[in-house]
mmCIF file with all atom_site columns, C-alpha atoms in Angstrom:
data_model
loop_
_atom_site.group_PDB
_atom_site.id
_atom_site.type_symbol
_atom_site.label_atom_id
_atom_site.label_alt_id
_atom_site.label_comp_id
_atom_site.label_asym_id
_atom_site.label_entity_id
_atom_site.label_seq_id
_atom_site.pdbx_PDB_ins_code
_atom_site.Cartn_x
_atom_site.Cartn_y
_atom_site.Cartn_z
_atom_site.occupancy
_atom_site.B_iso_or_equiv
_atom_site.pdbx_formal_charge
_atom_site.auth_seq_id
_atom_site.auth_comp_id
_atom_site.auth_asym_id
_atom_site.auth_atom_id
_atom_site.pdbx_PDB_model_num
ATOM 1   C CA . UNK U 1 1   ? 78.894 15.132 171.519 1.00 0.00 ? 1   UNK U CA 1
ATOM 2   C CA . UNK U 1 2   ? 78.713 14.855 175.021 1.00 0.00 ? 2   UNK U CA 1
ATOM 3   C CA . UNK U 1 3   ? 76.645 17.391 177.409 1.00 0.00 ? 3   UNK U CA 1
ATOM 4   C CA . UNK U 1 4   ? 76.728 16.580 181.484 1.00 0.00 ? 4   UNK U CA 1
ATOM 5   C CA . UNK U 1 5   ? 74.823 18.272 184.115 1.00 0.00 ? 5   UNK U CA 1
ATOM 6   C CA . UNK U 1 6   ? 76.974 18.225 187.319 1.00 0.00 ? 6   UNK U CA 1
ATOM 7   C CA . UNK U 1 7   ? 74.460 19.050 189.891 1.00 0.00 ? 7   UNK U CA 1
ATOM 8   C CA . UNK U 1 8   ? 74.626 18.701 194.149 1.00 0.00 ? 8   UNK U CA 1
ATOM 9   C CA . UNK U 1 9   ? 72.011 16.746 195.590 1.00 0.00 ? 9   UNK U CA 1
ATOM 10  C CA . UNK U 1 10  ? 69.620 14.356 194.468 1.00 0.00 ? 10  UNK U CA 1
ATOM 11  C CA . UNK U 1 11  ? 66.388 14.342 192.479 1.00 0.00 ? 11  UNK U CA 1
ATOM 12  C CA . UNK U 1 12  ? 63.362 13.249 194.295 1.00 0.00 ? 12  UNK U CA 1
ATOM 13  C CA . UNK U 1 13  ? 60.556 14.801 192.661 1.00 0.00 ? 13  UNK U CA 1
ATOM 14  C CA . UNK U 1 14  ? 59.216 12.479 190.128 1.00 0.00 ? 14  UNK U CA 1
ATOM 15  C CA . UNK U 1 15  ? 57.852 15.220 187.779 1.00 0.00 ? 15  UNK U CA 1
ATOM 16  C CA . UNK U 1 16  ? 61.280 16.608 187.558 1.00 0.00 ? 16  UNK U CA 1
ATOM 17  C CA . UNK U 1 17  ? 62.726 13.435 186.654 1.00 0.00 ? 17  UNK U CA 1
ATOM 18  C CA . UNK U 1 18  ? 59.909 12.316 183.984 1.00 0.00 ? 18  UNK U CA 1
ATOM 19  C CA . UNK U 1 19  ? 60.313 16.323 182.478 1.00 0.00 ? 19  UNK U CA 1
ATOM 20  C CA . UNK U 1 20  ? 64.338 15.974 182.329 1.00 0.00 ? 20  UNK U CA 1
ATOM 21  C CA . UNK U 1 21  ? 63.810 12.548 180.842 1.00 0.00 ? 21  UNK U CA 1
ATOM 22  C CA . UNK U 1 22  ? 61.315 13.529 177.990 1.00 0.00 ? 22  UNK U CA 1
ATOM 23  C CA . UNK U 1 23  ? 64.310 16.651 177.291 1.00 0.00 ? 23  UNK U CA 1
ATOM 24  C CA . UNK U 1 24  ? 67.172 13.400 177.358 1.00 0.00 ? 24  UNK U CA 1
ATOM 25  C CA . UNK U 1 25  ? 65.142 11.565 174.862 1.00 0.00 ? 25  UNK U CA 1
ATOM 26  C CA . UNK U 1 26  ? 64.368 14.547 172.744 1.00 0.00 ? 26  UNK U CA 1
ATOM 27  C CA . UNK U 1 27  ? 68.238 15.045 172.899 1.00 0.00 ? 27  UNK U CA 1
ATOM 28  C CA . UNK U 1 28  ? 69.712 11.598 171.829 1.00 0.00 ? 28  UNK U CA 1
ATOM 29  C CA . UNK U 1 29  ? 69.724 12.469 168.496 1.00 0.00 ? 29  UNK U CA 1
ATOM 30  C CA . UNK U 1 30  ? 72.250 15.475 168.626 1.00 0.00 ? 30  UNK U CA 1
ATOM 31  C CA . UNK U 1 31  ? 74.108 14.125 171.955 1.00 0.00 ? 31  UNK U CA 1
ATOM 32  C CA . UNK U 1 32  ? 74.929 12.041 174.615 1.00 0.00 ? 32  UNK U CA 1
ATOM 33  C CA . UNK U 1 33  ? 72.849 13.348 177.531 1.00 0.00 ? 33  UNK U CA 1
ATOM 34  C CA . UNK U 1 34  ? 73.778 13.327 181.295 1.00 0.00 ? 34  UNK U CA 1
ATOM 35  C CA . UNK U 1 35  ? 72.895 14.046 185.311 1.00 0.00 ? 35  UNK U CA 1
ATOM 36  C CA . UNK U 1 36  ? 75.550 13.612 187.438 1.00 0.00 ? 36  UNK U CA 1
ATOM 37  C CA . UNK U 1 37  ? 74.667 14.020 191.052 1.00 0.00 ? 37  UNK U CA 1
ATOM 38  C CA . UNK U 1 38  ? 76.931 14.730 193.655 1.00 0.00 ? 38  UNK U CA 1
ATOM 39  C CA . UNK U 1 39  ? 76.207 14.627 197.273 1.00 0.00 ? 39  UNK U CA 1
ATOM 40  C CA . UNK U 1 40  ? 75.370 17.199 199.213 1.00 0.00 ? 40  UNK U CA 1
ATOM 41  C CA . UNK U 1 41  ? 77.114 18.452 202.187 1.00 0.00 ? 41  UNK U CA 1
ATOM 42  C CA . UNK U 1 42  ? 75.258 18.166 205.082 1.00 0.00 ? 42  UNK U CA 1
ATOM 43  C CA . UNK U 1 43  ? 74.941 21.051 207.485 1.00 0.00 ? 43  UNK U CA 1
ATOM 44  C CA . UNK U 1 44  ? 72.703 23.206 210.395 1.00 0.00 ? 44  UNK U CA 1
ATOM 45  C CA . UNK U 1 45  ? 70.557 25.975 209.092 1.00 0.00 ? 45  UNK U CA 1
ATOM 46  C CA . UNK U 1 46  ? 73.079 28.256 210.575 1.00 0.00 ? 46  UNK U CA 1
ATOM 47  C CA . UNK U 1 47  ? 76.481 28.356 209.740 1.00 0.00 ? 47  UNK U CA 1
ATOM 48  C CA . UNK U 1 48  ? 79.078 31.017 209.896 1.00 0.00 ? 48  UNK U CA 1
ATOM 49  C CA . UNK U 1 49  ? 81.139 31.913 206.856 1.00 0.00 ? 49  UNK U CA 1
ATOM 50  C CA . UNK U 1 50  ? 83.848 29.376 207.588 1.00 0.00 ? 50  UNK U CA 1
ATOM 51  C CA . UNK U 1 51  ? 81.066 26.324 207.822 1.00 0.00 ? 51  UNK U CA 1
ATOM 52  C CA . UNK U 1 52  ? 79.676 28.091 204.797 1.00 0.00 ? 52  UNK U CA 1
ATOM 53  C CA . UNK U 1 53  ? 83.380 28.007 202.861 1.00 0.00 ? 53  UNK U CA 1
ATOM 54  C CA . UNK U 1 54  ? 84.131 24.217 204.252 1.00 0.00 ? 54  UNK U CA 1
ATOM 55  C CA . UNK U 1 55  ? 80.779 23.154 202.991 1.00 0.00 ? 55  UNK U CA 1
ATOM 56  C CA . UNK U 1 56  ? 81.046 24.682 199.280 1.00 0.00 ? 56  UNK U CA 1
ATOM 57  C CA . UNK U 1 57  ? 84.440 23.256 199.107 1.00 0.00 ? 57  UNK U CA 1
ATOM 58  C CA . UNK U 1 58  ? 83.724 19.602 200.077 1.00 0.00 ? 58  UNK U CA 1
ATOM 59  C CA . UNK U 1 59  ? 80.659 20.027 197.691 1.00 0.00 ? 59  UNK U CA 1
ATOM 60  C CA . UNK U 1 60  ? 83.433 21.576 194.703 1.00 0.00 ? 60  UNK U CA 1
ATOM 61  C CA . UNK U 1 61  ? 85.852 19.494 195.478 1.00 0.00 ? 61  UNK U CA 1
ATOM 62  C CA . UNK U 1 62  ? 83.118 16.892 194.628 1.00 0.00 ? 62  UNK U CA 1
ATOM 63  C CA . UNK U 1 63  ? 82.475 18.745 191.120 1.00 0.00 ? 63  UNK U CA 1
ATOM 64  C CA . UNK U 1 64  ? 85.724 19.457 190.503 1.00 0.00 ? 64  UNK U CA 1
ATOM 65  C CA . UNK U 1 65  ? 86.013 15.350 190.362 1.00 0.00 ? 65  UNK U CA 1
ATOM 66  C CA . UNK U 1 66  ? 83.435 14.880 187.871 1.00 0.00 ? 66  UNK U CA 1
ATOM 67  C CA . UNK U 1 67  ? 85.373 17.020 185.301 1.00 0.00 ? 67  UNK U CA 1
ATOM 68  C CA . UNK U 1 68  ? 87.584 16.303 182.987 1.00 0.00 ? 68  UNK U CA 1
ATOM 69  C CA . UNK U 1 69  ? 90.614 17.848 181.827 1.00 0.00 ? 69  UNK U CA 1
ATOM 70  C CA . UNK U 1 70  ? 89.163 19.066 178.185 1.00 0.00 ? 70  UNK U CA 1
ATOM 71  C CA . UNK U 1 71  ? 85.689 19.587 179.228 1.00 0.00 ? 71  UNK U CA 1
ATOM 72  C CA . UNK U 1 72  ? 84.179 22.942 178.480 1.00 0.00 ? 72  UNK U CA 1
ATOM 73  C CA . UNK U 1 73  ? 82.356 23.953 182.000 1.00 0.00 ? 73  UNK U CA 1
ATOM 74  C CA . UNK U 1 74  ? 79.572 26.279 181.755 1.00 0.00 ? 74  UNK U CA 1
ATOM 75  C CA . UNK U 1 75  ? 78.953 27.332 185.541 1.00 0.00 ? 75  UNK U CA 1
ATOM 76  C CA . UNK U 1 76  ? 75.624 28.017 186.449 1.00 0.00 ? 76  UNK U CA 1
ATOM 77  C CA . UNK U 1 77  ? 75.679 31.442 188.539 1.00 0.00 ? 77  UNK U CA 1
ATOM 78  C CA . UNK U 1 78  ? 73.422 34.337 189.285 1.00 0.00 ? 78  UNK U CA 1
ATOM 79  C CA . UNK U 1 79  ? 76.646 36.882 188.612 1.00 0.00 ? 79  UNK U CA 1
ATOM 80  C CA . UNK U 1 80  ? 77.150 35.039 184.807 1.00 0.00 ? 80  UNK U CA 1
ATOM 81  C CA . UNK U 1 81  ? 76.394 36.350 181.432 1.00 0.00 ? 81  UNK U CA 1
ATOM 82  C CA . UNK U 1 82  ? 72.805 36.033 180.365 1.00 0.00 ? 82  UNK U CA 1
ATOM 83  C CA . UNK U 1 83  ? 72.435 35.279 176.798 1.00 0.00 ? 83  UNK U CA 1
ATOM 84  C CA . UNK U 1 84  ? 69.250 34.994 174.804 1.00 0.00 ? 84  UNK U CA 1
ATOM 85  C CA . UNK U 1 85  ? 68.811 31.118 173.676 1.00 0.00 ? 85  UNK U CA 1
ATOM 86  C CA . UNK U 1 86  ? 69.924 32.256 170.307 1.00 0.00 ? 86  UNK U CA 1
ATOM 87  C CA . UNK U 1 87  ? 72.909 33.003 171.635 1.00 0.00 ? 87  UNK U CA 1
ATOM 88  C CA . UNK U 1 88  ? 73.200 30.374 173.668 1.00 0.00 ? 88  UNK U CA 1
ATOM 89  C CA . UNK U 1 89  ? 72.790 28.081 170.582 1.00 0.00 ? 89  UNK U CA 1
ATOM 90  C CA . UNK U 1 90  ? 74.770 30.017 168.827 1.00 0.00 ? 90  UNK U CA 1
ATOM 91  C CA . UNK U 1 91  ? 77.871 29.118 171.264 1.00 0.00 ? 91  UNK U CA 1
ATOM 92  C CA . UNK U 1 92  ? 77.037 25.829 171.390 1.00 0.00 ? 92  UNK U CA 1
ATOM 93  C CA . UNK U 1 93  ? 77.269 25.598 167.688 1.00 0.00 ? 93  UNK U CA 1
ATOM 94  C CA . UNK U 1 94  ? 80.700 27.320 167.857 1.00 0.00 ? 94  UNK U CA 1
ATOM 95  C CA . UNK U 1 95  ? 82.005 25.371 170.940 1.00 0.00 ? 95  UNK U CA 1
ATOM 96  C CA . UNK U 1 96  ? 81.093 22.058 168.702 1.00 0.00 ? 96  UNK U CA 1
ATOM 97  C CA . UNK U 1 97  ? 82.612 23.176 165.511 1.00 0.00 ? 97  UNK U CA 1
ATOM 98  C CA . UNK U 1 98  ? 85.670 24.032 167.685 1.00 0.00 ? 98  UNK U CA 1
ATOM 99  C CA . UNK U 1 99  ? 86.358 20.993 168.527 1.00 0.00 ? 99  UNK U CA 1
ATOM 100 C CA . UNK U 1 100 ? 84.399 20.777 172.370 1.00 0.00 ? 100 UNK U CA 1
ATOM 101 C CA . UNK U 1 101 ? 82.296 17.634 171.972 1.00 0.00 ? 101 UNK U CA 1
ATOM 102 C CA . UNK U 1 102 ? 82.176 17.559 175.862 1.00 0.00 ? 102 UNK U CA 1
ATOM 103 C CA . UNK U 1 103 ? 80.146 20.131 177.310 1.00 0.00 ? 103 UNK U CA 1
ATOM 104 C CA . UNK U 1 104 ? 79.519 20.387 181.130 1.00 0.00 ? 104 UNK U CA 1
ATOM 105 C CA . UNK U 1 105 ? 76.734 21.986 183.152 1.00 0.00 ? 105 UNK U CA 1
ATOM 106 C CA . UNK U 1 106 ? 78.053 23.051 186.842 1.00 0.00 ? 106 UNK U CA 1
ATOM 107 C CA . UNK U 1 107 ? 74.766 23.509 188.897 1.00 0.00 ? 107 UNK U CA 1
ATOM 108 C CA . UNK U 1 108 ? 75.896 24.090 192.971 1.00 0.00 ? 108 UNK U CA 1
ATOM 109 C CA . UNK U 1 109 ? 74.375 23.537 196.386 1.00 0.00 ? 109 UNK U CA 1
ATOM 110 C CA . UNK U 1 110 ? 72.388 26.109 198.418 1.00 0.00 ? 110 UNK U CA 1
ATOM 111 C CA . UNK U 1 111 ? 75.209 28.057 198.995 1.00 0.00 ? 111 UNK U CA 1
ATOM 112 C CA . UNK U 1 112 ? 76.379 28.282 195.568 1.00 0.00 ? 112 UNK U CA 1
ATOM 113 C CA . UNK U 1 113 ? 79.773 27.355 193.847 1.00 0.00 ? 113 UNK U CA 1
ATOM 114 C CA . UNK U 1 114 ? 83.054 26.699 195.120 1.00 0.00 ? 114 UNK U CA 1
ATOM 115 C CA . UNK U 1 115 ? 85.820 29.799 193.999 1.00 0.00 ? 115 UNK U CA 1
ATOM 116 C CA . UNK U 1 116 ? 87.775 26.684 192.634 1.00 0.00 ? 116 UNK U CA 1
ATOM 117 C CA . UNK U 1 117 ? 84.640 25.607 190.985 1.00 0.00 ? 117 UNK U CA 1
ATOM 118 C CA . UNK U 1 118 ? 83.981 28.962 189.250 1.00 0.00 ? 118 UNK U CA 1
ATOM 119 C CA . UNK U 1 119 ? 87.847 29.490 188.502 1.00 0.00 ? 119 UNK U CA 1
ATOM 120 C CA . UNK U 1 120 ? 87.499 25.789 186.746 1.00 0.00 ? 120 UNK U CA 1
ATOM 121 C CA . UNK U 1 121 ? 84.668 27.091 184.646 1.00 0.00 ? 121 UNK U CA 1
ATOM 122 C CA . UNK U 1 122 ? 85.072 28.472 181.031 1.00 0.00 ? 122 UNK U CA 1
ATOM 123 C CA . UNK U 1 123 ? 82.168 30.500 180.992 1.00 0.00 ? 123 UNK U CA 1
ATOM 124 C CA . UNK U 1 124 ? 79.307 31.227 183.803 1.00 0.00 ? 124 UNK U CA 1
ATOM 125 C CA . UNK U 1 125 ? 75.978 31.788 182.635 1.00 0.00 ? 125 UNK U CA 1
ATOM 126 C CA . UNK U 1 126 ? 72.848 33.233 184.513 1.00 0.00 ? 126 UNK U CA 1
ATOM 127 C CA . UNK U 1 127 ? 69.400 32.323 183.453 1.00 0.00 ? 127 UNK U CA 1
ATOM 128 C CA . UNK U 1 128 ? 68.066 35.813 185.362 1.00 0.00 ? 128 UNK U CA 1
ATOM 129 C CA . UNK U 1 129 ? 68.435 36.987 188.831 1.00 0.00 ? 129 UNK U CA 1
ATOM 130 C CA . UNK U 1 130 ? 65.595 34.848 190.246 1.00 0.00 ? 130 UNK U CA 1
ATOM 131 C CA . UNK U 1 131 ? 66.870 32.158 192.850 1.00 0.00 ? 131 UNK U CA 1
ATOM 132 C CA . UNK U 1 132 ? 65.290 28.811 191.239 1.00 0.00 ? 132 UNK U CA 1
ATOM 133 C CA . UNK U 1 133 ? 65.206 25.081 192.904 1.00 0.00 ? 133 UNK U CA 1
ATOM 134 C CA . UNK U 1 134 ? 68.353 23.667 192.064 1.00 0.00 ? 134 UNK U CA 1
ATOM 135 C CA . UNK U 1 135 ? 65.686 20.872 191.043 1.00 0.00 ? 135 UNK U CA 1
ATOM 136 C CA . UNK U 1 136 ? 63.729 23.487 188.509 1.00 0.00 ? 136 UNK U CA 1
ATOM 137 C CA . UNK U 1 137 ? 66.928 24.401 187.013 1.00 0.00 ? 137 UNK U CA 1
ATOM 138 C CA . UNK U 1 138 ? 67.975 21.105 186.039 1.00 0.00 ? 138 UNK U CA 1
ATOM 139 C CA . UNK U 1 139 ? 64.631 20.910 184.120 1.00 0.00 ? 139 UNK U CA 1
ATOM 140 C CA . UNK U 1 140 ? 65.166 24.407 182.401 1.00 0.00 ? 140 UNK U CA 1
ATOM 141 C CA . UNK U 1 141 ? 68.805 23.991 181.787 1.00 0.00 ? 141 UNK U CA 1
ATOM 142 C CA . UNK U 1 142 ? 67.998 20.737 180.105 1.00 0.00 ? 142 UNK U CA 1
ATOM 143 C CA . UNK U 1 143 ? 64.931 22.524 178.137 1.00 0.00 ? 143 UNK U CA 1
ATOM 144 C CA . UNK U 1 144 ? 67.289 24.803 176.703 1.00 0.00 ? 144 UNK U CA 1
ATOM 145 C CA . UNK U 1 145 ? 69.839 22.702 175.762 1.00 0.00 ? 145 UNK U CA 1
ATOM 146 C CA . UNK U 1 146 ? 67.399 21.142 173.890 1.00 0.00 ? 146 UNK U CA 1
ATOM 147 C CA . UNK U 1 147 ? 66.130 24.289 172.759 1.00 0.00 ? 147 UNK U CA 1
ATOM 148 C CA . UNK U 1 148 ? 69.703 25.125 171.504 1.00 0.00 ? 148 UNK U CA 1
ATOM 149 C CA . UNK U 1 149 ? 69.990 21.898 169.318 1.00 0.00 ? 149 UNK U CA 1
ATOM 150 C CA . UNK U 1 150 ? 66.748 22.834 167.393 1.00 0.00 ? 150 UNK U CA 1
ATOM 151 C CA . UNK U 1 151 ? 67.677 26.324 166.617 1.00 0.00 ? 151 UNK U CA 1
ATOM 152 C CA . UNK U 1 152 ? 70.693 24.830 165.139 1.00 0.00 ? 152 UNK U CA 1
ATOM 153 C CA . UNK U 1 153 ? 69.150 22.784 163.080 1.00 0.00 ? 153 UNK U CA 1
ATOM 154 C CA . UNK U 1 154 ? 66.335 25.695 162.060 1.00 0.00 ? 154 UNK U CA 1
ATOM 155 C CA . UNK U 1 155 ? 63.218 24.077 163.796 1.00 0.00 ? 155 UNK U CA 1
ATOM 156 C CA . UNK U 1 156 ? 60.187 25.623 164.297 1.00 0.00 ? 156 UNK U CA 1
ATOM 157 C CA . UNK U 1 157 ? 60.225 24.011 167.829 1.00 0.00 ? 157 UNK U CA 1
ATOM 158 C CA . UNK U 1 158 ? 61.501 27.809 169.049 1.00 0.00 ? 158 UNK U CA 1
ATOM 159 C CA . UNK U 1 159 ? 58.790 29.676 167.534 1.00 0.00 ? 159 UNK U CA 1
#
């Protein structure tokens, strides 16, 4: 199995990186574990909607690039489904016994996703309607990925 986090920018906080790394290790025994960074467009503080629409589609089109045809996208998006992490791991248990051993993470820019990015996506999921870092939700995402694994396998770890 395969599970990639597509995410715009770069990391630069090193606690992020060493917290996401601990998550990659924990992972390596259920899957092959991935960040995939994508520039970000840059652009002024203000920018009407039509700078706003150019820069989410240079930053999609820059996704969209990192996907592959039979990837399963989950798109990261305040408007998704929220699930619980049972039924998170739940899906990810079905998606693998399906047949999707590549799983993808979409996590936009500042502005959000690209339409073509969303329209791309097999699912979108919402972790709440708090605006995160994009740099905090690579950490949680990968958490409960993690997370997801060991209910699968009936861990305590989610007690």
């Amino acid at each position: 199995m395969n599970i990639k986090i597509i995410c715009v920018g770069k990391l630069k906080e090193k606690y992020f990186k060493q917290g996401i790394a601990e998550y990659a290790k924990r992972m390596s025994k259920f899957a092959k574990f991935q960040i995939v960074e994508v520039p970000d467009e840059k652009a002024p503080e203000s920018l009407s909607n039509a700078e706003m629409a150019n820069v989410m589609d240079k930053e999609g089109q820059r996704i969209l690039d990192k996907i592959k045809d039979r990837d399963y996208v989950y798109a990261l998006a305040i408007k998704g489904k929220e699930r619980t992490s049972e039924e998170f791991a739940a899906e990810i248990d079905k998606l693998t016994t399906y047949g999707h051993s590549d799983i993808d993470f979409v996590i936009g820019g500042s502005l959000g996703l690209a339409p073509e990015v969303l329209q791309r996506a097999d699912t979108q999921i919402s972790f709440g309607k708090f605006t995160l870092p994009h740099q905090l939700m690579r950490l949680v995402l990968s958490e409960q990925v993690y997370r997801a694994f060991m209910i699968n396998i009936g861990s305590p770890y989610h007690k």
